[in-house]
mmCIF file of N, CA and C in Angstrom:
data_model
loop_
_atom_site.group_PDB
_atom_site.id
_atom_site.type_symbol
_atom_site.label_atom_id
_atom_site.label_comp_id
_atom_site.label_asym_id
_atom_site.label_seq_id
_atom_site.Cartn_x
_atom_site.Cartn_y
_atom_site.Cartn_z
ATOM 1 N N MET A 14 35.456 17.106 -9.233
ATOM 2 C CA MET A 14 34.583 16.353 -10.141
ATOM 3 C C MET A 14 34.553 14.766 -9.516
ATOM 4 N N LYS A 15 33.244 14.477 -9.451
ATOM 5 C CA LYS A 15 33.059 12.950 -9.005
ATOM 6 C C LYS A 15 33.498 11.971 -9.792
ATOM 7 N N ALA A 16 34.089 10.834 -9.178
ATOM 8 C CA ALA A 16 34.222 9.697 -10.313
ATOM 9 C C ALA A 16 32.892 9.228 -10.518
ATOM 10 N N PRO A 17 32.896 8.437 -11.769
ATOM 11 C CA PRO A 17 31.535 7.498 -11.974
ATOM 12 C C PRO A 17 31.244 6.541 -11.114
ATOM 13 N N VAL A 18 29.851 6.370 -10.605
ATOM 14 C CA VAL A 18 29.420 5.250 -9.812
ATOM 15 C C VAL A 18 29.461 3.979 -10.537
ATOM 16 N N HIS A 19 30.133 2.801 -10.334
ATOM 17 C CA HIS A 19 30.061 1.454 -10.759
ATOM 18 C C HIS A 19 29.259 0.636 -9.788
ATOM 19 N N ASP A 20 28.297 0.228 -10.222
ATOM 20 C CA ASP A 20 27.396 -1.192 -9.484
ATOM 21 C C ASP A 20 28.459 -2.304 -9.969
ATOM 22 N N ASP A 21 28.597 -2.839 -8.952
ATOM 23 C CA ASP A 21 29.420 -4.213 -9.099
ATOM 24 C C ASP A 21 28.476 -5.586 -8.643
ATOM 25 N N ARG A 22 27.281 -5.269 -8.839
ATOM 26 C CA ARG A 22 26.362 -6.235 -8.643
ATOM 27 C C ARG A 22 26.189 -6.969 -9.967
ATOM 28 N N PRO A 23 26.028 -8.182 -9.675
ATOM 29 C CA PRO A 23 25.718 -9.189 -10.987
ATOM 30 C C PRO A 23 24.300 -8.935 -11.398
ATOM 31 N N GLU A 24 24.348 -9.286 -12.910
ATOM 32 C CA GLU A 24 23.232 -8.870 -13.675
ATOM 33 C C GLU A 24 21.892 -9.773 -13.116
ATOM 34 N N LEU A 25 22.175 -10.862 -12.753
ATOM 35 C CA LEU A 25 21.181 -11.980 -12.179
ATOM 36 C C LEU A 25 20.703 -10.960 -10.778
ATOM 37 N N GLU A 26 21.427 -10.666 -9.827
ATOM 38 C CA GLU A 26 20.918 -10.213 -8.867
ATOM 39 C C GLU A 26 20.191 -8.906 -8.808
ATOM 40 N N LEU A 27 20.533 -7.911 -9.939
ATOM 41 C CA LEU A 27 19.797 -7.086 -10.540
ATOM 42 C C LEU A 27 18.428 -7.270 -10.875
ATOM 43 N N ALA A 28 18.370 -8.448 -11.708
ATOM 44 C CA ALA A 28 17.142 -8.848 -12.309
ATOM 45 C C ALA A 28 16.314 -9.330 -11.226
ATOM 46 N N LEU A 29 16.699 -10.094 -10.541
ATOM 47 C CA LEU A 29 15.912 -10.623 -9.115
ATOM 48 C C LEU A 29 15.385 -9.535 -8.370
ATOM 49 N N LEU A 30 15.996 -8.324 -8.205
ATOM 50 C CA LEU A 30 15.612 -7.242 -7.427
ATOM 51 C C LEU A 30 14.357 -6.687 -8.143
ATOM 52 N N ARG A 31 14.518 -6.215 -9.250
ATOM 53 C CA ARG A 31 13.472 -5.743 -10.041
ATOM 54 C C ARG A 31 12.555 -6.406 -10.283
ATOM 55 N N ARG A 32 12.525 -7.886 -10.296
ATOM 56 C CA ARG A 32 11.170 -8.786 -10.148
ATOM 57 C C ARG A 32 10.595 -8.857 -8.817
ATOM 58 N N GLY A 33 11.371 -8.772 -8.224
ATOM 59 C CA GLY A 33 10.731 -8.458 -6.648
ATOM 60 C C GLY A 33 10.034 -7.261 -6.149
ATOM 61 N N MET A 34 10.547 -6.509 -6.806
ATOM 62 C CA MET A 34 9.894 -5.126 -6.472
ATOM 63 C C MET A 34 8.725 -4.907 -7.402
ATOM 64 N N VAL A 35 8.719 -5.589 -8.932
ATOM 65 C CA VAL A 35 7.531 -5.572 -9.399
ATOM 66 C C VAL A 35 6.504 -6.364 -8.782
ATOM 67 N N GLU A 36 6.637 -7.408 -8.280
ATOM 68 C CA GLU A 36 5.894 -8.376 -7.498
ATOM 69 C C GLU A 36 5.185 -7.494 -6.166
ATOM 70 N N ARG A 37 6.341 -7.257 -5.814
ATOM 71 C CA ARG A 37 5.643 -6.262 -4.291
ATOM 72 C C ARG A 37 4.674 -5.441 -4.827
ATOM 73 N N GLU A 38 4.797 -4.476 -5.803
ATOM 74 C CA GLU A 38 4.063 -3.405 -6.135
ATOM 75 C C GLU A 38 2.757 -3.903 -6.751
ATOM 76 N N ASP A 39 2.628 -4.913 -7.148
ATOM 77 C CA ASP A 39 1.340 -5.422 -7.485
ATOM 78 C C ASP A 39 0.617 -5.866 -5.946
ATOM 79 N N GLY A 40 1.071 -6.176 -5.045
ATOM 80 C CA GLY A 40 0.095 -6.548 -4.029
ATOM 81 C C GLY A 40 -0.109 -5.369 -3.260
ATOM 82 N N PHE A 41 0.103 -4.039 -3.508
ATOM 83 C CA PHE A 41 -0.352 -3.091 -2.756
ATOM 84 C C PHE A 41 -1.770 -2.329 -3.230
ATOM 85 N N GLU A 42 -2.171 -1.762 -2.627
ATOM 86 C CA GLU A 42 -3.521 -1.256 -3.112
ATOM 87 C C GLU A 42 -3.390 0.398 -3.467
ATOM 88 N N ARG A 43 -3.562 0.519 -4.540
ATOM 89 C CA ARG A 43 -3.283 2.151 -5.017
ATOM 90 C C ARG A 43 -4.672 3.041 -5.120
ATOM 91 N N CYS A 44 -4.414 4.172 -5.011
ATOM 92 C CA CYS A 44 -5.546 5.131 -5.122
ATOM 93 C C CYS A 44 -5.772 5.084 -7.052
ATOM 94 N N HIS A 45 -7.034 5.060 -7.245
ATOM 95 C CA HIS A 45 -7.483 4.681 -8.358
ATOM 96 C C HIS A 45 -7.033 5.972 -9.409
ATOM 97 N N SER A 46 -7.112 7.133 -8.909
ATOM 98 C CA SER A 46 -6.649 8.538 -9.443
ATOM 99 C C SER A 46 -5.297 8.862 -9.316
ATOM 100 N N CYS A 47 -4.492 8.594 -8.436
ATOM 101 C CA CYS A 47 -3.069 9.144 -8.427
ATOM 102 C C CYS A 47 -2.160 8.191 -8.163
ATOM 103 N N ARG A 48 -2.565 7.088 -8.059
ATOM 104 C CA ARG A 48 -1.557 5.812 -8.019
ATOM 105 C C ARG A 48 -0.903 5.766 -6.863
ATOM 106 N N ARG A 49 -0.979 6.486 -5.565
ATOM 107 C CA ARG A 49 -0.630 6.514 -4.437
ATOM 108 C C ARG A 49 -0.897 5.716 -3.606
ATOM 109 N N THR A 50 0.137 4.814 -2.930
ATOM 110 C CA THR A 50 -0.328 3.896 -1.804
ATOM 111 C C THR A 50 -0.791 4.387 -0.655
ATOM 112 N N PRO A 51 -1.964 4.680 -0.030
ATOM 113 C CA PRO A 51 -2.575 5.131 1.144
ATOM 114 C C PRO A 51 -1.381 4.555 2.344
ATOM 115 N N LEU A 52 -1.411 5.657 3.217
ATOM 116 C CA LEU A 52 -0.719 5.303 4.601
ATOM 117 C C LEU A 52 -1.403 4.529 5.454
ATOM 118 N N ILE A 53 -0.761 3.581 6.205
ATOM 119 C CA ILE A 53 -1.447 3.076 7.480
ATOM 120 C C ILE A 53 -2.353 4.070 8.195
ATOM 121 N N GLY A 54 -3.653 3.560 8.543
ATOM 122 C CA GLY A 54 -4.431 4.675 9.387
ATOM 123 C C GLY A 54 -5.007 5.828 8.423
ATOM 124 N N GLU A 55 -4.909 5.894 7.065
ATOM 125 C CA GLU A 55 -5.327 6.412 6.418
ATOM 126 C C GLU A 55 -6.601 6.141 5.816
ATOM 127 N N ARG A 56 -7.920 6.890 5.982
ATOM 128 C CA ARG A 56 -9.004 6.458 5.395
ATOM 129 C C ARG A 56 -9.303 6.624 3.822
ATOM 130 N N VAL A 57 -9.796 5.527 3.376
ATOM 131 C CA VAL A 57 -9.860 5.575 1.898
ATOM 132 C C VAL A 57 -11.353 5.301 1.371
ATOM 133 N N TYR A 58 -11.769 5.602 0.393
ATOM 134 C CA TYR A 58 -13.050 5.559 -0.011
ATOM 135 C C TYR A 58 -13.401 4.623 -1.456
ATOM 136 N N LEU A 59 -14.420 4.060 -1.047
ATOM 137 C CA LEU A 59 -14.803 3.001 -2.492
ATOM 138 C C LEU A 59 -16.029 3.370 -3.082
ATOM 139 N N TYR A 60 -15.617 3.507 -4.366
ATOM 140 C CA TYR A 60 -16.881 3.789 -5.233
ATOM 141 C C TYR A 60 -17.312 2.524 -6.071
ATOM 142 N N GLU A 61 -18.102 2.813 -7.059
ATOM 143 C CA GLU A 61 -18.848 1.760 -7.863
ATOM 144 C C GLU A 61 -17.707 1.040 -8.594
ATOM 145 N N GLY A 62 -17.749 0.004 -8.519
ATOM 146 C CA GLY A 62 -16.738 -1.152 -9.374
ATOM 147 C C GLY A 62 -15.324 -1.072 -8.907
ATOM 148 N N ASP A 63 -15.428 -1.380 -7.324
ATOM 149 C CA ASP A 63 -14.355 -1.164 -6.566
ATOM 150 C C ASP A 63 -13.172 -0.504 -6.730
ATOM 151 N N MET A 64 -13.352 0.514 -7.059
ATOM 152 C CA MET A 64 -12.834 1.943 -6.971
ATOM 153 C C MET A 64 -12.184 2.573 -5.932
ATOM 154 N N MET A 65 -10.982 2.566 -5.412
ATOM 155 C CA MET A 65 -10.676 2.819 -4.444
ATOM 156 C C MET A 65 -9.813 4.163 -4.703
ATOM 157 N N ILE A 66 -10.190 5.421 -3.796
ATOM 158 C CA ILE A 66 -9.650 6.651 -3.840
ATOM 159 C C ILE A 66 -9.114 7.038 -2.881
ATOM 160 N N CYS A 67 -8.186 7.752 -2.694
ATOM 161 C CA CYS A 67 -7.372 8.101 -1.353
ATOM 162 C C CYS A 67 -8.328 9.213 -0.845
ATOM 163 N N GLU A 68 -7.654 9.839 0.271
ATOM 164 C CA GLU A 68 -8.169 10.803 0.782
ATOM 165 C C GLU A 68 -8.091 11.871 0.274
ATOM 166 N N LEU A 69 -6.784 12.485 -0.483
ATOM 167 C CA LEU A 69 -6.764 13.505 -0.956
ATOM 168 C C LEU A 69 -7.012 13.811 -2.376
ATOM 169 N N CYS A 70 -7.469 12.724 -3.003
ATOM 170 C CA CYS A 70 -8.392 12.694 -4.374
ATOM 171 C C CYS A 70 -10.146 12.868 -4.080
ATOM 172 N N ARG A 71 -10.297 12.473 -3.195
ATOM 173 C CA ARG A 71 -11.588 12.322 -2.834
ATOM 174 C C ARG A 71 -12.330 13.623 -3.042
ATOM 175 N N ALA A 72 -11.723 14.790 -3.102
ATOM 176 C CA ALA A 72 -12.582 16.201 -3.509
ATOM 177 C C ALA A 72 -12.715 16.394 -4.963
ATOM 178 N N SER A 73 -12.015 15.274 -5.714
ATOM 179 C CA SER A 73 -12.083 15.496 -7.068
ATOM 180 C C SER A 73 -13.224 14.278 -7.654
ATOM 181 N N GLN A 74 -13.951 13.474 -6.760
ATOM 182 C CA GLN A 74 -14.934 12.932 -7.180
ATOM 183 C C GLN A 74 -16.178 13.485 -7.189
ATOM 184 N N ARG A 75 -17.235 13.424 -8.130
ATOM 185 C CA ARG A 75 -18.720 14.178 -8.025
ATOM 186 C C ARG A 75 -19.528 13.260 -7.370
ATOM 187 N N LYS A 76 -19.497 11.721 -7.397
ATOM 188 C CA LYS A 76 -20.307 11.027 -6.670
ATOM 189 C C LYS A 76 -20.115 10.749 -5.158
ATOM 190 N N ALA A 77 -20.872 10.181 -4.468
ATOM 191 C CA ALA A 77 -20.544 9.763 -3.157
ATOM 192 C C ALA A 77 -20.045 8.625 -3.199
ATOM 193 N N PRO A 78 -19.422 8.379 -2.263
ATOM 194 C CA PRO A 78 -18.580 6.657 -1.994
ATOM 195 C C PRO A 78 -19.706 5.853 -1.507
ATOM 196 N N SER A 79 -19.618 4.738 -1.868
ATOM 197 C CA SER A 79 -20.398 3.699 -1.356
ATOM 198 C C SER A 79 -20.296 3.299 0.163
ATOM 199 N N HIS A 80 -18.539 3.260 0.431
ATOM 200 C CA HIS A 80 -18.224 3.142 1.788
ATOM 201 C C HIS A 80 -16.795 3.751 2.032
ATOM 202 N N SER A 81 -16.745 3.687 3.176
ATOM 203 C CA SER A 81 -15.218 4.091 3.483
ATOM 204 C C SER A 81 -14.566 2.942 4.531
ATOM 205 N N LEU A 82 -13.533 2.797 4.404
ATOM 206 C CA LEU A 82 -12.561 2.199 5.181
ATOM 207 C C LEU A 82 -11.180 2.543 5.769
ATOM 208 N N LEU A 83 -10.652 2.001 6.825
ATOM 209 C CA LEU A 83 -9.145 2.577 7.547
ATOM 210 C C LEU A 83 -8.258 1.765 6.961
ATOM 211 N N MET A 84 -6.996 2.062 6.537
ATOM 212 C CA MET A 84 -6.095 1.231 5.830
ATOM 213 C C MET A 84 -5.278 0.640 6.890
ATOM 214 N N HIS A 85 -5.077 -0.772 6.759
ATOM 215 C CA HIS A 85 -4.319 -1.414 7.983
ATOM 216 C C HIS A 85 -3.129 -1.928 7.442
ATOM 217 N N GLY A 86 -2.378 -2.457 8.457
ATOM 218 C CA GLY A 86 -0.759 -2.658 8.204
ATOM 219 C C GLY A 86 -1.110 -4.121 8.075
ATOM 220 N N PRO A 87 -0.123 -4.509 7.207
ATOM 221 C CA PRO A 87 0.255 -6.043 6.689
ATOM 222 C C PRO A 87 -0.148 -7.244 7.969
ATOM 223 N N ALA A 88 0.156 -6.654 9.050
ATOM 224 C CA ALA A 88 -0.189 -7.442 10.544
ATOM 225 C C ALA A 88 -1.585 -7.688 11.059
ATOM 226 N N PHE A 89 -2.413 -6.778 10.346
ATOM 227 C CA PHE A 89 -3.634 -6.704 10.802
ATOM 228 C C PHE A 89 -4.457 -8.098 10.578
ATOM 229 N N GLY A 90 -5.198 -8.496 11.619
ATOM 230 C CA GLY A 90 -5.825 -9.901 11.741
ATOM 231 C C GLY A 90 -4.535 -10.811 11.997
ATOM 232 N N HIS A 91 -3.312 -10.621 12.004
ATOM 233 C CA HIS A 91 -2.807 -11.961 12.182
ATOM 234 C C HIS A 91 -1.601 -11.682 13.478
ATOM 235 N N SER A 92 -2.230 -10.772 14.278
ATOM 236 C CA SER A 92 -1.662 -10.493 15.301
ATOM 237 C C SER A 92 -2.127 -11.396 16.556
ATOM 238 N N ILE A 93 -1.633 -11.287 17.700
ATOM 239 C CA ILE A 93 -2.323 -11.895 18.955
ATOM 240 C C ILE A 93 -2.549 -11.304 19.836
ATOM 241 N N ARG A 94 -3.804 -11.540 20.268
ATOM 242 C CA ARG A 94 -4.098 -10.144 21.659
ATOM 243 C C ARG A 94 -4.264 -10.970 22.735
ATOM 244 N N ILE A 95 -3.524 -10.648 23.925
ATOM 245 C CA ILE A 95 -3.370 -11.371 24.909
ATOM 246 C C ILE A 95 -4.610 -10.728 25.730
ATOM 247 N N THR A 96 -5.031 -11.472 26.560
ATOM 248 C CA THR A 96 -6.301 -11.038 27.531
ATOM 249 C C THR A 96 -6.113 -11.889 29.113
ATOM 250 N N ASP A 97 -6.352 -11.121 29.686
ATOM 251 C CA ASP A 97 -5.906 -11.357 31.159
ATOM 252 C C ASP A 97 -7.220 -11.945 31.752
ATOM 253 N N ARG A 98 -6.901 -13.479 31.857
ATOM 254 C CA ARG A 98 -8.035 -14.356 32.254
ATOM 255 C C ARG A 98 -8.209 -14.791 33.746
ATOM 256 N N ARG A 99 -7.241 -14.002 34.445
ATOM 257 C CA ARG A 99 -7.199 -14.491 35.663
ATOM 258 C C ARG A 99 -8.376 -13.849 36.506
ATOM 259 N N ALA A 100 -8.467 -14.783 37.620
ATOM 260 C CA ALA A 100 -9.773 -14.604 38.556
ATOM 261 C C ALA A 100 -9.310 -13.044 39.435
ATOM 262 N N ALA A 101 -10.410 -12.739 39.441
ATOM 263 C CA ALA A 101 -9.950 -10.866 39.887
ATOM 264 C C ALA A 101 -10.550 -11.195 41.321
#
């Protein structure tokens, strides 16, 4: 028989952890149909009214999407591209 698991973290720490998780969830883009967060590199489809549908739920939509896009990671647009400018 297993002993009960006791969490020794103080209540303030747990409250801050919960609040941080809720704030992070608000920043994620989710599928309008299944509420799943699309993976990086996955194609998503945009419909009227800024409704985003993931690849898995696309078959359930009757209308054609207005356009599609590829999901990027959080570093997209913030990374540095090194180019070689030396004379050949």
